[in-house]
Amino acid sequence: MVGVSRRRGGACERIVGSGALRRRRKMAAAEAADTQLMLGVGLIEKDTNGEVLWVWCYPSTTATLRNLLLRKCCLTDENKLLHPFVFGQYRRTWFYITTVEVPDSSVLIKVTHFSIVLTAKDFNPEKYAAFTRILCRMYLKHGSPVKMMESYIAVLTKGICQSEENGSFLSKDFDARKAYLAGSIKDIVSQFGMETVILHTALMLKKRIVVYHPKIEAVQEFTRTLPALVWHRQDWTILHSYVHLSAEELEALRMCPGYIAGFVDLEVSNRSDLYDVFVNLADREITIAPLAKEAMTMGKLHKEIGQLIVQSAEDPEKSDGQVIQDISLKTREIFTHLEPFSEVSGDGEKLVLNFEALKQRRFPPATENFLYHLAAAEQMLKI
């Protein structure tokens, strides 16, 4: 609560200046907005008999989401590999899952492993990994969800939970922009070189990208970085970093016009209905689906973009942030190509492409084709 004044003998005495008050209100509003991003917390346990159970959650959740989160937590995997932290998205709900093995010294006598699940409205793996680790330590010590719920509510309402023994967490320490920049564009370019321009083009045109690798950690690290190739949009809602080939997940994916989807099941390579571009991360191969080849035709412009990406990424003096900035400047330059052929629509609400004017400019066929499909992706075509 922000204190503004206190009463003395029936009179009010100002204790906060108007400028300071405005700043405090602004900070309080920002903190409130940040804390309202969390949706729920849950607990999954694996007992000494090998059974995996959804034990507790706050507040309640749907059966569909519960089953999805059970599938995502590694405790139900037959290969018994422990994945300490996974994250993903399902129908605009982000999930973050931290899994730990229970040591013999814990009060959890009949439990061998457990997962703490957080659901939220925002993409911020580092923030929720930090918070779930604290919740894990609390559960290992107390063996009851009560302390976890208290901490969850503290972060939900105040953006902070403090504990000397389990560690402190402050929501505002984790900026969304830092999460966007946490991956490495340079690593992607070192793996794919000039072919990185295929990924850039697919993202510019809002195509469907599927990424496969048998290790979920590799999939997540790679996929989370890709939206930075189109930094001007700063849109991580296109990211679905951990998808199973289940009917409801694929149905949710199909509702998205363009996406980046990560899979650990090689069977996805046979599902050409799911992608325009397929990235086999394990074999370092990028494949363009037959139906997407016309829109993805490469020309001189793409060669220029590819060379810029590679030169920038290979510069040892440049950080990942500077490489992203270089690509973003080139992207803006591409949009300036469209400007002379854009006009205000009949209803005066948005810019649309004058295709005849574009054709008269006589760009190379691949450039004209790309600009046309870019206009389509930006919803600039006349209907």
Tab-separated table of C-alpha atoms in Angstrom:
chain	number	residue	atom	x	y	z
A	1	MET	CA	0.000	0.000	0.000
A	2	VAL	CA	1.309	3.442	-0.909
A	3	GLY	CA	1.058	5.879	2.006
A	4	VAL	CA	0.092	9.427	0.993
A	5	SER	CA	-0.743	11.214	4.189
A	6	ARG	CA	-1.381	10.766	7.898
A	7	ARG	CA	-3.892	12.507	10.155
A	8	ARG	CA	-2.876	14.802	12.996
A	9	GLY	CA	-5.639	16.389	15.053
A	10	GLY	CA	-8.122	16.108	12.183
A	11	ALA	CA	-5.739	17.654	9.632
A	12	CYS	CA	-3.809	15.891	6.901
A	13	GLU	CA	-0.089	16.321	6.608
A	14	ARG	CA	1.499	15.604	3.221
A	15	ILE	CA	4.416	13.197	3.550
A	16	VAL	CA	4.967	12.365	-0.104
A	17	GLY	CA	5.646	15.005	-2.769
A	18	SER	CA	3.452	14.909	-5.876
A	19	GLY	CA	6.382	13.973	-8.168
A	20	ALA	CA	7.531	11.192	-5.859
A	21	LEU	CA	3.935	10.021	-5.513
A	22	ARG	CA	3.502	9.794	-9.281
A	23	ARG	CA	6.732	7.810	-9.572
A	24	ARG	CA	5.682	5.487	-6.790
A	25	ARG	CA	2.251	4.948	-8.336
A	26	LYS	CA	3.902	4.204	-11.685
A	27	MET	CA	6.243	1.685	-10.047
A	28	ALA	CA	3.355	0.114	-8.143
A	29	ALA	CA	1.336	-0.195	-11.370
A	30	ALA	CA	4.304	-1.795	-13.154
A	31	GLU	CA	4.841	-4.225	-10.288
A	32	ALA	CA	1.128	-5.051	-10.194
A	33	ALA	CA	1.141	-5.734	-13.938
A	34	ASP	CA	4.210	-7.948	-13.519
A	35	THR	CA	2.764	-9.951	-10.639
A	36	GLN	CA	-0.503	-10.522	-12.517
A	37	LEU	CA	1.355	-12.567	-15.140
A	38	MET	CA	1.352	-15.815	-13.130
A	39	LEU	CA	-1.637	-18.119	-13.594
A	40	GLY	CA	-1.034	-21.081	-11.310
A	41	VAL	CA	1.305	-23.482	-9.512
A	42	GLY	CA	1.172	-27.271	-9.396
A	43	LEU	CA	2.962	-30.310	-7.946
A	44	ILE	CA	3.604	-33.670	-9.608
A	45	GLU	CA	5.164	-36.575	-7.683
A	46	LYS	CA	6.706	-39.916	-8.567
A	47	ASP	CA	6.453	-42.346	-5.661
A	48	THR	CA	8.574	-45.355	-4.674
A	49	ASN	CA	6.203	-47.638	-6.660
A	50	GLY	CA	6.971	-45.690	-9.846
A	51	GLU	CA	3.525	-44.075	-10.021
A	52	VAL	CA	3.333	-40.471	-11.278
A	53	LEU	CA	0.499	-38.405	-9.796
A	54	TRP	CA	-0.777	-34.834	-10.037
A	55	VAL	CA	-0.786	-34.147	-6.293
A	56	TRP	CA	-1.761	-30.496	-5.810
A	57	CYS	CA	-2.356	-27.200	-7.570
A	58	TYR	CA	-3.386	-23.648	-6.797
A	59	PRO	CA	-5.784	-22.448	-8.038
A	60	SER	CA	-7.633	-25.266	-9.840
A	61	THR	CA	-6.740	-26.215	-13.422
A	62	THR	CA	-8.469	-27.973	-16.311
A	63	ALA	CA	-8.114	-31.714	-16.957
A	64	THR	CA	-6.698	-30.940	-20.427
A	65	LEU	CA	-3.936	-28.706	-19.074
A	66	ARG	CA	-3.215	-31.142	-16.234
A	67	ASN	CA	-2.752	-34.035	-18.683
A	68	LEU	CA	-0.548	-31.870	-20.911
A	69	LEU	CA	1.699	-30.900	-17.987
A	70	LEU	CA	1.968	-34.532	-16.872
A	71	ARG	CA	3.138	-35.326	-20.407
A	72	LYS	CA	5.661	-32.481	-20.379
A	73	CYS	CA	7.241	-33.318	-17.033
A	74	CYS	CA	9.942	-35.943	-17.564
A	75	LEU	CA	8.634	-38.186	-14.762
A	76	THR	CA	6.274	-39.962	-17.161
A	77	ASP	CA	9.066	-40.647	-19.706
A	78	GLU	CA	9.953	-44.300	-20.124
A	79	ASN	CA	13.621	-43.479	-20.825
A	80	LYS	CA	13.941	-42.147	-17.233
A	81	LEU	CA	16.127	-39.199	-18.278
A	82	LEU	CA	15.815	-36.314	-15.838
A	83	HIS	CA	15.283	-32.899	-17.433
A	84	PRO	CA	15.868	-30.325	-14.669
A	85	PHE	CA	13.920	-27.562	-16.454
A	86	VAL	CA	11.585	-27.450	-19.458
A	87	PHE	CA	9.270	-24.761	-20.779
A	88	GLY	CA	6.746	-24.274	-23.542
A	89	GLN	CA	3.417	-22.832	-24.569
A	90	TYR	CA	-0.074	-24.208	-25.089
A	91	ARG	CA	-2.900	-21.942	-26.300
A	92	ARG	CA	-1.169	-18.763	-25.028
A	93	THR	CA	-0.445	-20.273	-21.604
A	94	TRP	CA	3.267	-20.656	-20.871
A	95	PHE	CA	4.388	-23.548	-18.670
A	96	TYR	CA	7.639	-23.874	-16.729
A	97	ILE	CA	8.566	-27.163	-15.052
A	98	THR	CA	11.468	-27.840	-12.679
A	99	THR	CA	12.090	-31.477	-11.712
A	100	VAL	CA	14.316	-32.753	-8.900
A	101	GLU	CA	15.354	-36.076	-7.435
A	102	VAL	CA	14.518	-36.440	-3.737
A	103	PRO	CA	17.622	-37.051	-1.564
A	104	ASP	CA	17.522	-39.651	1.225
A	105	SER	CA	17.751	-36.876	3.825
A	106	SER	CA	14.410	-35.338	2.768
A	107	VAL	CA	11.172	-35.603	4.756
A	108	LEU	CA	9.540	-36.929	1.550
A	109	ILE	CA	10.053	-40.598	2.422
A	110	LYS	CA	7.741	-42.165	-0.188
A	111	VAL	CA	8.649	-39.815	-3.058
A	112	THR	CA	11.604	-40.405	-5.424
A	113	HIS	CA	11.163	-37.341	-7.712
A	114	PHE	CA	8.835	-34.389	-8.046
A	115	SER	CA	8.121	-31.543	-10.463
A	116	ILE	CA	7.005	-28.010	-9.666
A	117	VAL	CA	4.896	-26.507	-12.452
A	118	LEU	CA	4.240	-22.793	-12.966
A	119	THR	CA	1.848	-21.470	-15.605
A	120	ALA	CA	2.000	-17.835	-16.709
A	121	LYS	CA	1.020	-15.343	-19.404
A	122	ASP	CA	4.587	-14.329	-20.249
A	123	PHE	CA	7.739	-15.799	-21.783
A	124	ASN	CA	10.557	-15.594	-19.239
A	125	PRO	CA	12.332	-18.933	-18.623
A	126	GLU	CA	15.032	-17.477	-16.374
A	127	LYS	CA	12.490	-15.821	-14.086
A	128	TYR	CA	10.370	-18.917	-13.606
A	129	ALA	CA	13.350	-21.277	-13.366
A	130	ALA	CA	14.630	-19.178	-10.449
A	131	PHE	CA	11.239	-19.157	-8.714
A	132	THR	CA	10.542	-22.886	-9.209
A	133	ARG	CA	13.991	-23.728	-7.762
A	134	ILE	CA	13.060	-21.844	-4.580
A	135	LEU	CA	9.717	-23.672	-4.419
A	136	CYS	CA	11.535	-26.998	-4.860
A	137	ARG	CA	13.830	-26.266	-1.924
A	138	MET	CA	10.802	-25.405	0.222
A	139	TYR	CA	9.036	-28.649	-0.646
A	140	LEU	CA	12.161	-30.725	-0.009
A	141	LYS	CA	12.455	-29.190	3.454
A	142	HIS	CA	8.826	-29.061	4.597
A	143	GLY	CA	7.180	-31.848	2.570
A	144	SER	CA	3.973	-29.801	2.368
A	145	PRO	CA	2.590	-27.481	-0.356
A	146	VAL	CA	1.504	-24.918	2.261
A	147	LYS	CA	4.831	-23.031	2.293
A	148	MET	CA	4.922	-23.109	-1.499
A	149	MET	CA	1.452	-21.621	-1.730
A	150	GLU	CA	2.414	-18.846	0.706
A	151	SER	CA	5.416	-17.935	-1.441
A	152	TYR	CA	3.392	-18.140	-4.645
A	153	ILE	CA	0.769	-15.752	-3.226
A	154	ALA	CA	3.524	-13.401	-1.967
A	155	VAL	CA	5.005	-13.180	-5.485
A	156	LEU	CA	1.551	-12.935	-7.040
A	157	THR	CA	0.526	-10.012	-4.832
A	158	LYS	CA	3.844	-8.269	-4.047
A	159	GLY	CA	6.297	-9.526	-6.659
A	160	ILE	CA	8.682	-10.807	-3.977
A	161	CYS	CA	9.292	-13.721	-1.619
A	162	GLN	CA	12.125	-13.700	0.888
A	163	SER	CA	13.641	-16.607	2.740
A	164	GLU	CA	17.077	-16.868	4.303
A	165	GLU	CA	17.215	-20.652	3.987
A	166	ASN	CA	15.617	-21.110	0.539
A	167	GLY	CA	16.681	-17.918	-1.231
A	168	SER	CA	14.900	-14.723	-2.239
A	169	PHE	CA	13.027	-13.967	-5.440
A	170	LEU	CA	12.191	-10.531	-6.849
A	171	SER	CA	9.983	-10.500	-9.949
A	172	LYS	CA	11.218	-7.168	-11.304
A	173	ASP	CA	14.808	-8.495	-11.463
A	174	PHE	CA	13.803	-10.446	-14.568
A	175	ASP	CA	13.168	-8.128	-17.499
A	176	ALA	CA	11.308	-9.583	-20.506
A	177	ARG	CA	13.842	-8.020	-22.864
A	178	LYS	CA	16.649	-9.970	-21.179
A	179	ALA	CA	14.701	-13.172	-21.799
A	180	TYR	CA	14.416	-12.246	-25.491
A	181	LEU	CA	18.184	-11.731	-25.699
A	182	ALA	CA	19.221	-14.774	-23.653
A	183	GLY	CA	19.796	-17.066	-26.650
A	184	SER	CA	22.756	-16.888	-29.022
A	185	ILE	CA	22.239	-15.879	-32.666
A	186	LYS	CA	25.978	-16.428	-33.161
A	187	ASP	CA	25.585	-20.098	-32.221
A	188	ILE	CA	22.812	-20.527	-34.798
A	189	VAL	CA	24.936	-18.927	-37.532
A	190	SER	CA	27.953	-21.052	-36.553
A	191	GLN	CA	25.782	-24.145	-37.140
A	192	PHE	CA	24.020	-23.127	-40.360
A	193	GLY	CA	26.112	-20.359	-41.945
A	194	MET	CA	24.465	-18.876	-45.054
A	195	GLU	CA	21.462	-21.186	-44.606
A	196	THR	CA	20.455	-19.005	-41.637
A	197	VAL	CA	18.858	-16.748	-44.275
A	198	ILE	CA	16.271	-19.511	-44.877
A	199	LEU	CA	15.212	-19.196	-41.232
A	200	HIS	CA	15.193	-15.389	-41.484
A	201	THR	CA	13.042	-15.502	-44.641
A	202	ALA	CA	10.620	-18.019	-43.112
A	203	LEU	CA	10.193	-15.828	-40.047
A	204	MET	CA	9.758	-12.660	-42.122
A	205	LEU	CA	7.014	-14.407	-44.113
A	206	LYS	CA	5.423	-15.865	-40.929
A	207	LYS	CA	5.917	-19.437	-42.088
A	208	ARG	CA	5.714	-22.604	-39.983
A	209	ILE	CA	9.129	-23.763	-38.716
A	210	VAL	CA	9.543	-27.175	-37.053
A	211	VAL	CA	12.791	-27.963	-35.214
A	212	TYR	CA	13.829	-31.499	-34.280
A	213	HIS	CA	16.545	-32.762	-31.923
A	214	PRO	CA	16.411	-35.798	-29.604
A	215	LYS	CA	17.489	-33.637	-26.642
A	216	ILE	CA	14.859	-31.200	-25.372
A	217	GLU	CA	17.516	-28.844	-23.985
A	218	ALA	CA	19.009	-28.400	-27.480
A	219	VAL	CA	15.549	-27.837	-28.991
A	220	GLN	CA	14.624	-25.209	-26.419
A	221	GLU	CA	17.896	-23.286	-26.643
A	222	PHE	CA	17.701	-23.135	-30.435
A	223	THR	CA	13.993	-22.349	-30.824
A	224	ARG	CA	13.894	-19.617	-28.157
A	225	THR	CA	16.554	-17.685	-30.093
A	226	LEU	CA	14.875	-17.723	-33.521
A	227	PRO	CA	12.312	-14.919	-32.921
A	228	ALA	CA	15.264	-12.536	-32.440
A	229	LEU	CA	15.942	-12.836	-36.195
A	230	VAL	CA	12.815	-10.678	-36.650
A	231	TRP	CA	13.522	-8.364	-33.726
A	232	HIS	CA	11.283	-5.589	-35.123
A	233	ARG	CA	8.272	-7.690	-34.086
A	234	GLN	CA	9.547	-8.739	-30.637
A	235	ASP	CA	6.943	-11.493	-30.747
A	236	TRP	CA	7.703	-14.628	-28.759
A	237	THR	CA	4.073	-15.811	-28.890
A	238	ILE	CA	5.081	-17.641	-32.101
A	239	LEU	CA	7.344	-19.907	-29.996
A	240	HIS	CA	6.156	-23.402	-29.048
A	241	SER	CA	9.412	-24.851	-27.764
A	242	TYR	CA	8.168	-28.265	-26.567
A	243	VAL	CA	5.427	-29.974	-28.558
A	244	HIS	CA	4.289	-33.616	-28.558
A	245	LEU	CA	2.557	-35.287	-31.496
A	246	SER	CA	-0.733	-35.447	-29.588
A	247	ALA	CA	-4.043	-34.516	-31.207
A	248	GLU	CA	-4.908	-31.564	-28.941
A	249	GLU	CA	-1.405	-30.036	-29.144
A	250	LEU	CA	-1.319	-30.280	-32.941
A	251	GLU	CA	-4.828	-28.825	-33.160
A	252	ALA	CA	-3.699	-25.839	-31.058
A	253	LEU	CA	-0.608	-25.453	-33.265
A	254	ARG	CA	-2.666	-25.441	-36.474
A	255	MET	CA	-4.643	-22.465	-35.187
A	256	CYS	CA	-1.450	-20.351	-35.371
A	257	PRO	CA	-0.748	-18.725	-38.775
A	258	GLY	CA	3.019	-19.025	-38.329
A	259	TYR	CA	5.087	-20.618	-35.591
A	260	ILE	CA	8.353	-22.109	-34.352
A	261	ALA	CA	7.661	-25.569	-32.906
A	262	GLY	CA	10.191	-27.816	-31.155
A	263	PHE	CA	9.944	-31.637	-31.125
A	264	VAL	CA	12.061	-34.484	-29.724
A	265	ASP	CA	10.224	-37.170	-31.743
A	266	LEU	CA	11.812	-37.838	-35.160
A	267	GLU	CA	8.398	-38.934	-36.441
A	268	VAL	CA	7.653	-35.214	-36.931
A	269	SER	CA	9.957	-35.277	-39.986
A	270	ASN	CA	7.259	-37.304	-41.767
A	271	ARG	CA	4.563	-34.749	-40.888
A	272	SER	CA	4.991	-32.323	-43.794
A	273	ASP	CA	1.491	-31.009	-43.032
A	274	LEU	CA	3.001	-29.326	-39.955
A	275	TYR	CA	5.836	-27.307	-41.502
A	276	ASP	CA	7.022	-25.049	-44.297
A	277	VAL	CA	10.617	-25.324	-43.080
A	278	PHE	CA	12.023	-28.346	-41.229
A	279	VAL	CA	15.222	-28.026	-39.182
A	280	ASN	CA	16.967	-31.266	-38.236
A	281	LEU	CA	19.190	-29.796	-35.569
A	282	ALA	CA	20.938	-33.106	-34.882
A	283	ASP	CA	22.095	-33.416	-38.534
A	284	ARG	CA	22.376	-29.649	-39.142
A	285	GLU	CA	19.999	-29.813	-42.107
A	286	ILE	CA	17.301	-27.355	-43.190
A	287	THR	CA	14.586	-28.520	-45.595
A	288	ILE	CA	11.967	-26.357	-47.317
A	289	ALA	CA	8.657	-28.169	-47.842
A	290	PRO	CA	7.565	-28.465	-51.521
A	291	LEU	CA	4.458	-26.291	-51.031
A	292	ALA	CA	6.553	-23.478	-49.504
A	293	LYS	CA	9.279	-23.390	-52.171
A	294	GLU	CA	7.563	-20.806	-54.383
A	295	ALA	CA	7.203	-18.257	-51.547
A	296	MET	CA	10.700	-19.103	-50.264
A	297	THR	CA	12.515	-18.662	-53.601
A	298	MET	CA	15.937	-17.183	-52.906
A	299	GLY	CA	17.573	-14.435	-54.976
A	300	LYS	CA	20.136	-11.659	-54.857
A	301	LEU	CA	18.427	-9.893	-51.939
A	302	HIS	CA	18.539	-13.061	-49.830
A	303	LYS	CA	22.209	-13.532	-50.662
A	304	GLU	CA	22.895	-9.987	-49.399
A	305	ILE	CA	20.963	-10.663	-46.184
A	306	GLY	CA	22.734	-13.998	-45.679
A	307	GLN	CA	26.166	-12.445	-46.167
A	308	LEU	CA	25.359	-9.666	-43.692
A	309	ILE	CA	24.146	-12.176	-41.077
A	310	VAL	CA	27.259	-14.353	-41.447
A	311	GLN	CA	29.746	-11.436	-41.470
A	312	SER	CA	28.146	-9.861	-38.411
A	313	ALA	CA	27.934	-13.140	-36.473
A	314	GLU	CA	31.527	-14.097	-37.271
A	315	ASP	CA	32.885	-10.774	-36.014
A	316	PRO	CA	34.531	-11.652	-32.667
A	317	GLU	CA	34.159	-8.034	-31.521
A	318	LYS	CA	30.357	-8.139	-31.785
A	319	SER	CA	27.995	-9.389	-29.102
A	320	ASP	CA	24.791	-11.302	-29.896
A	321	GLY	CA	22.857	-8.102	-29.209
A	322	GLN	CA	24.895	-6.212	-31.809
A	323	VAL	CA	24.343	-8.999	-34.370
A	324	ILE	CA	20.590	-8.771	-33.739
A	325	GLN	CA	20.809	-5.002	-34.216
A	326	ASP	CA	22.626	-5.443	-37.561
A	327	ILE	CA	19.975	-7.900	-38.796
A	328	SER	CA	17.205	-5.585	-37.574
A	329	LEU	CA	18.654	-2.630	-39.516
A	330	LYS	CA	18.775	-4.765	-42.670
A	331	THR	CA	15.184	-5.844	-42.038
A	332	ARG	CA	14.087	-2.205	-41.813
A	333	GLU	CA	15.856	-1.576	-45.096
A	334	ILE	CA	13.754	-4.350	-46.682
A	335	PHE	CA	10.581	-2.665	-45.474
A	336	THR	CA	11.720	0.588	-47.107
A	337	HIS	CA	11.611	-1.324	-50.428
A	338	LEU	CA	7.877	-1.785	-49.845
A	339	GLU	CA	7.128	1.832	-48.929
A	340	PRO	CA	7.019	3.298	-52.480
A	341	PHE	CA	4.451	0.645	-53.442
A	342	SER	CA	2.224	1.094	-50.412
A	343	GLU	CA	-0.912	3.201	-50.380
A	344	VAL	CA	-3.659	3.913	-47.884
A	345	SER	CA	-6.583	1.501	-48.198
A	346	GLY	CA	-10.047	2.666	-49.230
A	347	ASP	CA	-11.249	2.816	-45.625
A	348	GLY	CA	-8.123	4.820	-44.727
A	349	GLU	CA	-7.233	2.465	-41.903
A	350	LYS	CA	-4.057	0.766	-43.126
A	351	LEU	CA	-1.395	0.620	-45.808
A	352	VAL	CA	-1.893	-1.849	-48.659
A	353	LEU	CA	0.384	-2.967	-51.467
A	354	ASN	CA	-0.101	-1.540	-54.967
A	355	PHE	CA	0.947	-4.680	-56.815
A	356	GLU	CA	0.904	-3.045	-60.267
A	357	ALA	CA	3.360	-0.386	-59.049
A	358	LEU	CA	5.576	-3.137	-57.645
A	359	LYS	CA	5.555	-5.008	-60.976
A	360	GLN	CA	6.415	-1.835	-62.904
A	361	ARG	CA	9.548	-1.402	-60.782
A	362	ARG	CA	10.926	-4.565	-62.480
A	363	PHE	CA	12.759	-6.041	-59.503
A	364	PRO	CA	14.463	-9.418	-60.089
A	365	PRO	CA	11.703	-12.108	-59.980
A	366	ALA	CA	12.871	-13.553	-56.609
A	367	THR	CA	12.908	-10.070	-55.000
A	368	GLU	CA	9.467	-9.169	-56.362
A	369	ASN	CA	8.126	-12.539	-55.201
A	370	PHE	CA	9.597	-12.041	-51.715
A	371	LEU	CA	8.224	-8.498	-51.363
A	372	TYR	CA	4.786	-9.692	-52.454
A	373	HIS	CA	4.754	-12.508	-49.887
A	374	LEU	CA	6.145	-10.145	-47.238
A	375	ALA	CA	3.227	-7.784	-47.903
A	376	ALA	CA	0.890	-10.779	-47.541
A	377	ALA	CA	2.493	-11.709	-44.194
A	378	GLU	CA	2.066	-8.106	-43.015
A	379	GLN	CA	-1.606	-8.172	-44.130
A	380	MET	CA	-0.965	-5.495	-46.749
A	381	LEU	CA	-2.776	-7.170	-49.650
A	382	LYS	CA	-6.023	-5.766	-50.984
A	383	ILE	CA	-8.922	-8.083	-50.221
